[in-house]
Coordinates of C-alpha atoms and ligand atoms in Angstrom, one line a residue:
M21 CA -18.4 16.8 -20.6
D22 CA -14.7 17.0 -21.3
T23 CA -13.5 13.4 -21.5
T24 CA -9.8 13.8 -22.2
Y25 CA -7.4 13.9 -19.3
D26 CA -3.6 13.8 -18.9
G27 CA -4.0 10.6 -16.9
I28 CA -6.5 8.1 -15.6
I29 CA -6.1 6.2 -12.4
I30 CA -8.2 3.1 -11.8
G31 CA -9.3 2.6 -8.2
A32 CA -9.6 5.3 -5.5
G33 CA -8.0 3.5 -2.7
H34 CA -5.3 5.3 -0.7
N35 CA -2.6 4.3 -3.3
G36 CA -4.6 5.6 -6.2
M37 CA -5.5 8.8 -4.4
I38 CA -1.9 9.5 -3.3
L39 CA -0.7 9.1 -6.9
A40 CA -3.6 11.3 -8.1
A41 CA -2.7 14.1 -5.6
Y42 CA 1.0 14.2 -6.4
L43 CA 0.4 14.2 -10.2
G44 CA -2.3 16.9 -9.8
K45 CA 0.1 19.0 -7.8
A46 CA 2.6 18.6 -10.7
G47 CA 0.1 20.3 -13.0
L48 CA -1.5 17.2 -14.6
K49 CA -5.2 16.9 -15.2
V50 CA -6.0 13.5 -13.6
L51 CA -9.2 11.5 -13.3
T52 CA -9.6 8.7 -10.8
I53 CA -12.4 6.1 -11.4
E54 CA -13.8 4.0 -8.7
R55 CA -16.5 1.3 -8.7
K56 CA -17.9 2.2 -5.3
S57 CA -19.9 5.2 -4.3
V58 CA -17.2 6.4 -1.9
T59 CA -13.4 6.8 -2.2
G60 CA -10.9 5.2 0.2
G61 CA -10.9 1.4 -0.6
G62 CA -9.6 -0.2 2.6
L63 CA -9.8 3.1 4.4
S64 CA -13.5 2.6 5.2
T65 CA -15.7 3.3 8.2
L66 CA -19.3 2.3 8.2
E67 CA -22.1 3.6 10.4
D68 CA -24.2 0.7 11.7
P69 CA -27.5 1.2 9.8
R70 CA -29.4 -0.5 12.7
H71 CA -27.7 1.7 15.4
P72 CA -26.9 5.2 14.2
G73 CA -23.8 6.7 15.7
F74 CA -21.9 3.4 16.0
L75 CA -19.0 3.5 13.6
H76 CA -17.1 0.4 12.5
N77 CA -13.8 0.2 10.6
I78 CA -14.4 -2.9 8.5
H79 CA -11.0 -2.9 6.8
A80 CA -7.9 -1.1 7.9
F81 CA -7.8 0.1 11.5
F82 CA -4.3 -0.2 12.9
Q83 CA -2.1 2.0 10.7
R84 CA 1.6 2.0 11.1
A85 CA 3.3 5.4 11.4
I86 CA 1.0 7.3 9.1
T87 CA 2.2 10.6 10.4
N88 CA 5.8 9.7 9.5
M89 CA 4.9 9.0 5.9
P90 CA 6.2 11.6 3.4
W91 CA 2.8 11.9 1.6
Y92 CA 1.1 12.7 4.9
T93 CA 3.1 15.9 5.2
D94 CA 3.5 16.7 1.4
L95 CA -0.2 16.5 0.8
E96 CA -0.9 18.5 4.1
L97 CA -3.5 15.9 5.2
E98 CA -3.9 17.5 8.6
R99 CA -5.1 20.7 7.0
H100 CA -7.6 18.4 5.2
G101 CA -8.9 17.0 8.5
A102 CA -6.7 13.9 9.2
H103 CA -5.7 13.4 12.8
Y104 CA -3.9 10.4 14.3
I105 CA -3.7 9.0 17.8
E106 CA -0.7 6.8 18.8
P107 CA -1.4 5.0 22.1
D108 CA 1.6 4.4 24.4
L109 CA 0.7 0.8 24.9
N110 CA 0.6 -0.2 21.2
V111 CA 0.0 -4.0 21.6
A112 CA -0.9 -6.2 24.6
L113 CA -0.9 -9.9 24.4
L114 CA -3.1 -11.5 27.2
T115 CA -2.1 -15.0 28.1
R116 CA -4.6 -17.6 29.4
D117 CA -3.5 -16.9 33.0
N118 CA -3.9 -13.2 32.5
A119 CA -0.3 -12.2 32.2
V120 CA 0.3 -9.3 29.8
L121 CA 3.1 -9.0 27.3
G122 CA 3.2 -5.4 26.2
W123 CA 4.7 -3.6 23.3
W124 CA 5.1 0.1 24.1
T125 CA 6.1 3.0 21.9
D126 CA 9.0 3.3 24.3
I127 CA 11.4 0.4 23.9
E128 CA 12.5 0.4 27.5
R129 CA 8.9 -0.1 28.7
T130 CA 8.7 -3.0 26.2
A131 CA 11.9 -4.5 27.6
K132 CA 10.5 -4.2 31.2
S133 CA 7.4 -6.1 30.1
F134 CA 9.5 -8.8 28.4
E135 CA 11.5 -9.0 31.7
Q136 CA 8.5 -10.5 33.5
F137 CA 8.7 -13.4 31.1
S138 CA 12.4 -13.7 30.6
P139 CA 15.2 -11.2 31.7
K140 CA 17.4 -12.8 29.0
D141 CA 14.8 -12.1 26.3
A142 CA 14.5 -8.5 27.5
D143 CA 18.3 -8.0 27.0
T144 CA 18.1 -9.6 23.6
L145 CA 15.3 -7.2 22.7
R146 CA 17.4 -4.2 23.8
R147 CA 20.4 -5.5 21.8
W148 CA 18.5 -6.0 18.6
H149 CA 16.7 -2.7 18.9
H150 CA 20.1 -0.9 19.4
E151 CA 21.7 -2.7 16.4
F152 CA 18.8 -2.2 14.0
V153 CA 17.9 1.4 14.7
P154 CA 20.6 2.7 12.2
I155 CA 19.7 -0.1 9.7
V156 CA 16.1 1.0 9.7
Q157 CA 16.9 4.7 9.6
N158 CA 19.6 4.5 6.9
I159 CA 18.5 1.6 4.7
L160 CA 15.0 0.1 5.1
S161 CA 13.0 3.2 5.5
W162 CA 14.8 4.7 2.4
E163 CA 14.2 1.6 0.4
A164 CA 10.4 1.5 1.1
K165 CA 10.1 5.1 -0.2
A166 CA 11.9 4.5 -3.5
P167 CA 11.2 2.5 -6.6
P168 CA 13.0 -0.8 -6.0
L169 CA 16.4 -1.6 -7.4
P170 CA 17.2 -4.8 -9.3
L171 CA 17.9 -7.4 -6.7
E172 CA 21.5 -8.0 -7.7
Q173 CA 22.3 -4.3 -7.8
R174 CA 20.7 -3.9 -4.4
R175 CA 22.9 -6.8 -3.0
R176 CA 26.1 -5.2 -4.5
L177 CA 25.3 -1.8 -3.0
L178 CA 24.4 -3.3 0.5
E179 CA 27.6 -5.3 0.5
R180 CA 29.6 -2.1 0.4
S181 CA 28.6 -1.0 4.0
A182 CA 28.8 -2.7 7.4
A183 CA 25.1 -2.0 8.0
G184 CA 24.1 -3.4 4.6
R185 CA 26.2 -6.5 5.1
R186 CA 24.5 -7.1 8.5
L187 CA 21.1 -6.6 7.0
L188 CA 21.8 -9.2 4.3
E189 CA 23.1 -11.6 6.9
V190 CA 20.1 -11.3 9.2
S191 CA 17.6 -11.5 6.4
S192 CA 19.0 -14.8 5.1
R193 CA 17.1 -16.4 8.0
S194 CA 13.3 -16.9 8.2
P195 CA 11.4 -15.0 10.9
L196 CA 10.7 -18.4 12.6
E197 CA 14.5 -19.2 12.7
F198 CA 15.2 -15.7 14.0
V199 CA 12.8 -16.0 16.8
Q200 CA 13.7 -19.5 17.8
E201 CA 17.5 -18.8 17.7
E202 CA 17.3 -15.4 19.5
F203 CA 14.5 -15.7 22.1
E204 CA 13.7 -18.4 24.6
H205 CA 10.3 -17.8 26.3
P206 CA 7.3 -19.4 24.4
T207 CA 5.0 -16.4 25.0
V208 CA 7.7 -13.9 24.0
R209 CA 8.3 -15.9 20.8
A210 CA 4.6 -16.1 20.1
G211 CA 4.2 -12.4 20.7
L212 CA 7.1 -11.4 18.5
L213 CA 6.0 -13.7 15.7
F214 CA 2.5 -12.4 15.9
F215 CA 2.8 -8.7 16.0
N216 CA 5.9 -8.5 13.9
G217 CA 5.5 -11.3 11.5
L218 CA 2.4 -13.3 11.1
R219 CA 0.4 -10.3 9.9
E220 CA 2.7 -9.7 7.0
V221 CA 5.0 -12.4 5.9
D222 CA 5.1 -16.2 5.8
L223 CA 7.2 -17.0 8.9
R224 CA 8.9 -20.0 7.3
V225 CA 10.4 -18.1 4.4
R226 CA 14.0 -17.2 4.4
G227 CA 14.9 -13.7 3.3
F228 CA 12.7 -12.1 6.0
G229 CA 14.8 -12.8 9.1
H230 CA 15.4 -9.1 9.5
H231 CA 11.6 -8.3 9.6
I232 CA 11.2 -8.7 13.4
A233 CA 14.4 -6.8 14.3
A234 CA 13.4 -4.0 11.9
L235 CA 9.9 -3.7 13.4
L236 CA 11.3 -3.6 16.9
A237 CA 13.7 -0.9 15.9
S238 CA 11.3 1.1 13.8
P239 CA 10.1 4.4 15.2
A240 CA 6.9 3.5 13.2
K241 CA 4.3 2.4 15.7
A242 CA 0.6 1.6 15.2
Q243 CA -1.7 4.7 15.1
I244 CA -5.5 5.2 14.6
S245 CA -7.4 7.8 12.7
R246 CA -9.6 10.0 14.8
G247 CA -13.2 9.8 13.7
G248 CA -12.5 6.4 12.0
T249 CA -10.3 5.2 9.3
A250 CA -12.4 6.9 6.6
A251 CA -11.2 10.3 7.9
L252 CA -7.9 9.6 6.1
A253 CA -9.8 8.8 2.9
R254 CA -11.7 12.1 3.2
A255 CA -8.5 14.0 3.7
L256 CA -6.9 12.3 0.7
D257 CA -10.0 12.9 -1.4
A258 CA -9.9 16.6 -0.5
A259 CA -6.2 16.8 -1.3
V260 CA -6.9 15.2 -4.8
R261 CA -9.7 17.7 -5.5
E262 CA -7.6 20.6 -4.3
S263 CA -4.9 19.6 -6.8
G264 CA -7.4 19.8 -9.6
G265 CA -8.1 16.1 -9.6
E266 CA -11.5 14.6 -10.4
F267 CA -13.3 11.4 -9.5
R268 CA -15.9 9.3 -11.3
L269 CA -17.6 7.1 -8.7
V270 CA -19.7 4.1 -9.4
T271 CA -17.7 3.7 -12.6
E272 CA -15.9 0.6 -13.7
P273 CA -13.6 0.1 -16.7
K274 CA -14.6 -2.5 -19.2
R275 CA -11.2 -2.3 -20.9
I276 CA -8.0 -0.3 -21.1
V277 CA -7.9 1.3 -24.5
V278 CA -4.7 0.7 -26.4
E279 CA -3.9 2.4 -29.7
K280 CA -0.7 1.9 -31.7
G281 CA 0.6 -0.1 -28.8
R282 CA 0.1 2.6 -26.2
A283 CA -2.4 2.9 -23.4
V284 CA -4.6 5.9 -24.3
G285 CA -7.6 5.7 -22.0
I286 CA -10.4 3.4 -20.8
E287 CA -13.8 2.4 -22.0
T288 CA -16.3 2.1 -19.1
T289 CA -18.8 -0.7 -18.6
D290 CA -21.4 1.9 -19.8
G291 CA -19.6 2.2 -23.1
E292 CA -18.1 5.6 -22.5
L293 CA -14.6 6.3 -23.9
I294 CA -12.4 8.4 -21.6
R295 CA -9.1 9.4 -23.1
A296 CA -5.7 9.9 -21.4
T297 CA -2.9 11.7 -23.3
Q298 CA -0.1 10.7 -21.0
F299 CA -0.9 7.6 -18.9
V300 CA -3.3 5.1 -17.5
A301 CA -2.4 3.7 -14.0
S302 CA -4.1 0.8 -12.4
S303 CA -4.2 0.2 -8.6
L304 CA -5.9 -3.1 -9.1
N305 CA -4.4 -6.6 -8.8
P306 CA -2.5 -8.1 -11.7
H307 CA -5.4 -10.5 -12.7
Q308 CA -7.7 -7.5 -13.0
T309 CA -5.2 -5.2 -14.8
F310 CA -3.6 -7.6 -17.2
L311 CA -6.2 -10.3 -17.8
N312 CA -9.6 -8.7 -17.3
L313 CA -8.9 -5.2 -18.6
L314 CA -6.5 -5.8 -21.5
D315 CA -7.5 -7.5 -24.7
A316 CA -5.9 -10.9 -24.7
S317 CA -4.0 -10.0 -28.0
L318 CA -2.2 -7.3 -26.0
V319 CA -0.8 -9.6 -23.4
P320 CA 2.0 -11.9 -24.6
K321 CA 1.8 -15.5 -23.4
S322 CA 4.9 -15.1 -21.1
L323 CA 3.2 -12.2 -19.3
R324 CA -0.1 -14.1 -19.1
D325 CA 1.8 -16.9 -17.4
Q326 CA 3.5 -14.5 -15.0
V327 CA 0.0 -13.1 -14.0
T328 CA -1.5 -16.6 -13.7
N329 CA 1.4 -17.6 -11.4
F330 CA 1.0 -14.5 -9.2
Q331 CA 0.1 -15.8 -5.7
Y332 CA -2.2 -14.3 -3.1
N333 CA -1.6 -14.9 0.7
L334 CA -3.0 -18.0 2.1
L335 CA -2.7 -16.6 5.6
A336 CA -4.0 -13.0 5.1
P337 CA -7.8 -13.4 5.0
L338 CA -9.5 -12.1 8.1
F339 CA -12.8 -13.0 9.8
A340 CA -14.2 -10.2 11.9
L341 CA -16.5 -9.9 14.8
H342 CA -17.8 -6.3 15.4
L343 CA -19.7 -5.3 18.6
N344 CA -21.8 -2.3 19.7
L345 CA -21.4 -2.0 23.4
H346 CA -23.0 -0.4 26.5
E347 CA -19.5 -0.3 28.0
A348 CA -15.9 -1.0 27.1
P349 CA -14.4 -4.4 27.8
R350 CA -13.0 -4.6 31.4
Y351 CA -10.2 -7.0 31.4
T352 CA -9.6 -9.2 34.4
A353 CA -5.9 -8.6 33.9
S354 CA -6.3 -4.9 34.3
T355 CA -6.5 -5.2 38.1
R356 CA -2.7 -5.9 37.9
H357 CA -2.2 -4.0 34.7
P358 CA -4.5 -0.9 34.7
E359 CA -2.7 0.4 31.6
L360 CA -4.5 -2.4 29.7
Q361 CA -7.7 -0.4 29.5
R362 CA -5.8 2.1 27.2
A363 CA -4.1 -0.5 25.0
L364 CA -4.5 -0.2 21.3
M365 CA -4.3 -3.7 20.0
V366 CA -5.2 -6.6 22.3
I367 CA -4.3 -10.2 21.4
M368 CA -6.0 -13.3 22.9
G369 CA -5.8 -17.0 22.5
L370 CA -2.1 -17.0 21.6
D371 CA 0.1 -18.5 24.3
H372 CA 2.7 -20.5 22.5
F373 CA 4.5 -20.1 19.3
D374 CA 3.8 -23.7 18.3
Q375 CA 0.3 -22.5 17.5
F376 CA 1.6 -21.0 14.3
G377 CA 2.2 -24.4 12.7
D378 CA -1.3 -25.4 13.7
I379 CA -2.9 -22.2 12.2
L380 CA -1.0 -22.9 9.0
R381 CA -2.1 -26.5 8.8
H382 CA -5.8 -25.5 9.2
H383 CA -5.4 -22.9 6.5
E384 CA -3.9 -25.5 4.1
Q385 CA -6.8 -27.9 4.9
G386 CA -9.6 -25.2 4.9
T387 CA -10.6 -25.8 8.5
I388 CA -11.0 -23.5 11.4
P389 CA -8.1 -23.5 13.9
P390 CA -8.4 -22.9 17.7
T391 CA -9.1 -19.2 18.0
A392 CA -6.2 -16.8 18.3
M393 CA -7.5 -13.3 17.7
W394 CA -6.7 -9.6 18.0
G395 CA -8.6 -6.4 18.0
A396 CA -9.5 -3.2 19.9
C397 CA -12.0 -1.1 21.5
P398 CA -11.6 2.0 19.3
T399 CA -13.9 4.2 21.5
S400 CA -11.7 3.8 24.6
L401 CA -9.2 5.9 22.6
D402 CA -11.6 7.9 20.4
P403 CA -15.1 8.4 21.9
S404 CA -16.3 10.0 18.6
Q405 CA -16.8 6.5 17.1
A406 CA -19.9 5.8 19.1
P407 CA -22.9 7.7 20.7
A408 CA -22.0 9.4 24.0
G409 CA -21.1 6.8 26.7
K410 CA -21.3 3.8 24.4
H411 CA -18.5 1.8 22.8
T412 CA -17.5 -0.3 19.8
G413 CA -15.2 -3.3 19.8
F414 CA -13.9 -5.7 17.2
M415 CA -11.8 -8.9 17.0
W416 CA -10.1 -10.3 13.9
E417 CA -9.0 -13.8 13.3
K418 CA -7.0 -15.3 10.5
L419 CA -9.3 -17.9 8.9
P420 CA -9.1 -19.6 5.5
Y421 CA -10.8 -18.0 2.5
R422 CA -12.2 -21.4 1.6
L423 CA -13.8 -23.7 4.2
K424 CA -13.2 -27.2 3.0
G425 CA -12.8 -25.8 -0.5
N426 CA -15.9 -23.6 -0.4
P427 CA -15.6 -19.8 0.1
D428 CA -19.3 -19.5 1.0
W429 CA -19.4 -19.0 4.8
S430 CA -23.3 -19.0 5.1
G431 CA -24.4 -20.3 8.4
V432 CA -20.9 -20.7 9.8
G433 CA -20.0 -17.0 10.4
D434 CA -22.4 -16.2 13.2
R435 CA -21.6 -19.4 15.0
H436 CA -17.9 -18.6 14.8
G437 CA -18.5 -15.0 16.0
K438 CA -20.1 -16.5 19.1
K439 CA -17.0 -18.5 19.8
M440 CA -14.8 -15.4 19.5
L441 CA -17.1 -13.6 21.9
E442 CA -16.9 -16.5 24.4
L443 CA -13.1 -16.2 24.3
W444 CA -13.2 -12.5 24.7
Q445 CA -15.5 -12.8 27.7
T446 CA -13.1 -15.1 29.5
H447 CA -10.7 -12.1 29.6
A448 CA -13.4 -9.4 29.9
P449 CA -16.4 -11.0 31.8
N450 CA -18.4 -7.7 31.6
L451 CA -19.0 -8.3 27.9
A452 CA -21.6 -10.9 28.9
D453 CA -24.1 -8.0 29.6
A454 CA -22.6 -5.3 27.5
V455 CA -23.4 -6.3 23.9
I456 CA -26.1 -4.2 22.2
D457 CA -25.7 -5.8 18.8
S458 CA -23.0 -7.5 16.7
F459 CA -22.2 -8.6 13.2
T460 CA -19.5 -10.6 11.5
R461 CA -17.6 -10.3 8.2
T462 CA -16.0 -13.2 6.4
P463 CA -13.0 -13.3 4.0
M464 CA -15.6 -13.6 1.2
D465 CA -17.1 -10.3 2.3
T466 CA -13.7 -8.7 1.9
E467 CA -13.4 -9.9 -1.7
R468 CA -17.0 -8.8 -2.5
S469 CA -16.3 -5.4 -1.1
L470 CA -12.8 -4.9 -2.6
P471 CA -12.4 -7.3 -5.6
N472 CA -8.7 -6.4 -5.9
M473 CA -8.3 -8.3 -2.6
R474 CA -8.7 -11.6 -4.4
E475 CA -9.3 -14.6 -2.2
G476 CA -9.7 -12.1 0.7
D477 CA -6.0 -11.3 0.5
L478 CA -5.9 -7.9 2.1
L479 CA -2.2 -7.5 1.2
V480 CA -3.1 -8.0 -2.5
G481 CA -0.3 -10.5 -3.2
A482 CA 2.0 -12.8 -1.2
F483 CA 5.6 -11.9 -0.3
T484 CA 6.6 -15.4 -1.1
N485 CA 7.0 -16.8 -4.7
G486 CA 9.8 -14.2 -5.2
Q487 CA 7.1 -11.4 -5.2
I488 CA 9.2 -8.7 -3.5
G489 CA 11.2 -5.6 -4.5
D490 CA 11.6 -5.2 -8.3
H491 CA 10.1 -8.7 -8.7
R492 CA 6.7 -7.5 -7.3
P493 CA 4.3 -8.3 -8.7
F494 CA 6.7 -10.2 -11.1
P495 CA 9.9 -9.6 -13.0
G496 CA 9.5 -6.9 -15.7
A497 CA 6.7 -5.0 -13.9
G498 CA 8.6 -4.2 -10.6
T499 CA 9.1 -0.5 -11.3
Y500 CA 5.4 0.4 -11.7
R501 CA 5.8 0.4 -15.5
A502 CA 3.7 -2.2 -17.3
H503 CA 4.7 -3.8 -20.6
L504 CA 2.9 -1.2 -22.8
P505 CA 4.0 2.5 -23.0
G506 CA 1.7 4.7 -21.0
L507 CA 0.5 1.9 -18.7
Y508 CA 1.5 1.8 -15.1
I509 CA 0.5 -0.1 -11.9
C510 CA 0.4 1.6 -8.5
G511 CA -1.4 -0.6 -6.0
S512 CA -0.5 -3.0 -3.2
S513 CA 0.7 -5.7 -5.5
S514 CA 3.7 -3.5 -6.3
H515 CA 6.6 -2.7 -4.0
P516 CA 6.6 -2.4 -1.0
G517 CA 3.2 -4.2 -0.8
G518 CA -0.1 -4.0 1.0
N519 CA -1.4 -2.3 4.2
I520 CA -1.9 1.4 4.6
T521 CA 1.6 2.6 3.6
G522 CA 0.7 4.6 0.5
L523 CA 4.2 3.9 -0.7
P524 CA 3.2 2.0 -3.9
G525 CA 1.3 5.2 -5.0
Y526 CA 4.1 7.5 -3.8
N527 CA 6.8 5.5 -5.7
A528 CA 4.6 5.2 -8.8
A529 CA 4.3 9.0 -8.8
Q530 CA 8.1 9.3 -8.9
I531 CA 8.3 7.0 -11.9
I532 CA 5.5 8.6 -13.9
L533 CA 6.8 12.1 -13.3
A534 CA 10.3 11.0 -14.3
D535 CA 8.9 9.4 -17.5
L536 CA 7.1 12.6 -18.4
G537 CA 10.2 14.6 -17.7
I538 CA 8.5 16.6 -14.9
K539 CA 10.7 17.6 -12.0
A540 CA 9.2 17.6 -8.5
D541 CA 10.9 19.0 -5.4
W542 CA 9.5 16.4 -3.1
V543 CA 11.2 13.4 -4.9
P544 CA 13.9 11.9 -2.6
P545 CA 17.4 11.4 -4.1
P546 CA 17.9 8.2 -6.0
I547 CA 18.2 5.2 -3.7
E548 CA 21.4 3.9 -5.4
E549 CA 23.1 7.2 -4.6
H550 CA 22.0 7.0 -1.0
L551 CA 23.0 3.4 -0.5
S552 CA 26.4 3.9 -2.2
R553 CA 27.2 6.8 0.3
L554 CA 26.8 4.5 3.4
D555 CA 30.0 3.5 5.3
Ligands
FAD624 C1 -10.5 -6.8 7.2 C2 -9.3 -6.0 6.8 C3 -8.5 -5.5 7.8 C4 -7.4 -4.7 7.5 N1 -6.6 -4.1 8.5 C5 -5.6 -3.4 8.2 C6 -4.9 -2.7 9.2 O1 -5.3 -2.7 10.4 N2 -3.9 -1.9 8.9 C7 -3.4 -1.8 7.6 O2 -2.5 -1.0 7.3 N3 -4.1 -2.4 6.6 C8 -5.1 -3.2 6.8 N4 -5.8 -3.8 5.8 C9 -5.2 -3.8 4.5 C10 -5.5 -2.6 3.7 O3 -6.8 -2.2 3.8 C11 -5.1 -2.8 2.3 O4 -3.8 -3.4 2.2 C12 -5.1 -1.4 1.5 O5 -6.4 -0.9 1.6 C13 -4.7 -1.6 0.1 O6 -4.7 -0.3 -0.5 P1 -4.8 -0.1 -2.0 O7 -5.0 1.4 -2.3 O8 -3.7 -0.7 -2.7 O9 -6.1 -0.9 -2.4 P2 -7.6 -0.6 -1.9 O10 -7.7 0.1 -0.6 O11 -8.2 -2.0 -1.9 O12 -8.2 0.3 -3.0 C14 -8.5 -0.2 -4.3 C15 -9.7 0.5 -4.9 O13 -10.0 0.1 -6.2 C16 -11.4 -0.1 -6.3 N5 -11.7 -1.1 -7.3 C17 -11.5 -2.5 -7.3 N6 -11.8 -3.0 -8.4 C18 -12.2 -2.0 -9.2 C19 -12.7 -1.9 -10.6 N7 -12.8 -3.0 -11.3 N8 -13.0 -0.7 -11.1 C20 -12.8 0.4 -10.4 N9 -12.4 0.4 -9.1 C21 -12.1 -0.8 -8.5 C22 -11.8 -0.6 -4.9 O14 -13.2 -0.4 -4.7 C23 -11.0 0.3 -4.0 O15 -11.6 1.5 -3.7 C24 -7.0 -4.5 6.1 C25 -7.8 -5.1 5.1 C26 -8.9 -5.8 5.5 C27 -9.8 -6.4 4.4

């Protein structure tokens, strides 16, 4: 077997595969190695082994604006079988008294829903949407699709345009301050913080005040993959193979091989040496890449300290309850809001924004907060994910990775799953007789399944601790180049971060091709040029 490639990528999650496909299209011979027996990482759909035909998306399910992503079009993923559904009612928050706060793909319908709670908040929503549409279009969406600029250079460029100055001004607040200062109704505040904030950033941290306005203004709404999330993994896998790329599954690196100070390949845990003439790129977390896979003599103390100080999200780990159902949940609130039966994400147990402080305190103490959860009935939008006439459903809850200091959830998980089901039944009483079978997954299961999601952090690194932009994962490694020639990073611990965006892989491809002197027609113009042209 030929064991020399132009490049080796470690980890066949979506970021690794997007990088592999672009580099393959540029004519490079690329091998991607993956410890599991399937590609996709967080793009995973399991068929319940006890109930054939019931599919469960155990990691990513709600995917934001996949069809708007440049790689989705460039890699022709629909030709490779991907298909996305974008439900009109993207998010519905059910209050204890069965009122519904809805977030629609159409902002005016969202404003009308807000009006039921507070006409003033509905007007505030319209105002922020209007003001932020050009900021999202002209600045934020460009920045996400480009290697990040040094923070000072970015600031100087943004200060040159009115939109840039406004962005800097709004971001100087925290999401919590933004919501408290701009909106009045407790349910509206809770909803905005939840579906725009809690899932991604620490709400108390200044520098993210623009986050909610940006998400409200973004054309990017939640979508789901027909046939299950893994359908996107299969499409990416096919695109990689079509570009000439190869995979080695059930293969783990023991170390990254470095010769004369340059990364030149990997040695597998089976002792095989696989060489790379141009690059090695890791989509794993900084602990894995720099501490586990590089000989300690190759990692200077200052870098070792940076890795050791890299922080994972306290609030990201998820606990999941998955159900096989005879019928879809029938919400009591749907008698007044029939559209609820076609909602994508449903949130329950969250009525007041004060709950966030409580959730945070429980995470710090390693205890379980009162349940606030969100999830979906995938089969009400995509019947192909269950046998004919049957359904699946799931709910997620943010729960601490460690319960009272111990990540072992044995004996607690099923009990907690029952509590979640009880809350679900208060809103959808038919679930009492509809459940065929169920299972739960804990934050520890996430880490076992995907070790790059250390401590169950599905975003693979916090956005606090300065870990953003060209300081993600840490200063000196923010442009996908590691400290050794030929070594790159390309996963969620790089800009712009976790979730299914594919942008760390997309941006890393730009950097690797530039370093190799290969021109590619898909590469956008340099971000500094774009920002300096704004009025
Ligand atoms: C419960 C849960 C729910 C989520 N829900 C959503 C959601 O609704 N929407 C959303 O956008 N995101 C969601 N996410 C987050 C999303 O799945 C991740 O942010 C995303 O998968 C990260 O992509 P990646 O390519 O960087 O890493 P991954 O998808 O984790 O891929 C990394 C790959 O590297 C492999 N690997 C790890 N260690 C090694 C090793 N030593 N050797 C070889 N290979 C290795 C892994 O097996 C994996 O295939 C969720 C995650 C979880 C856990």
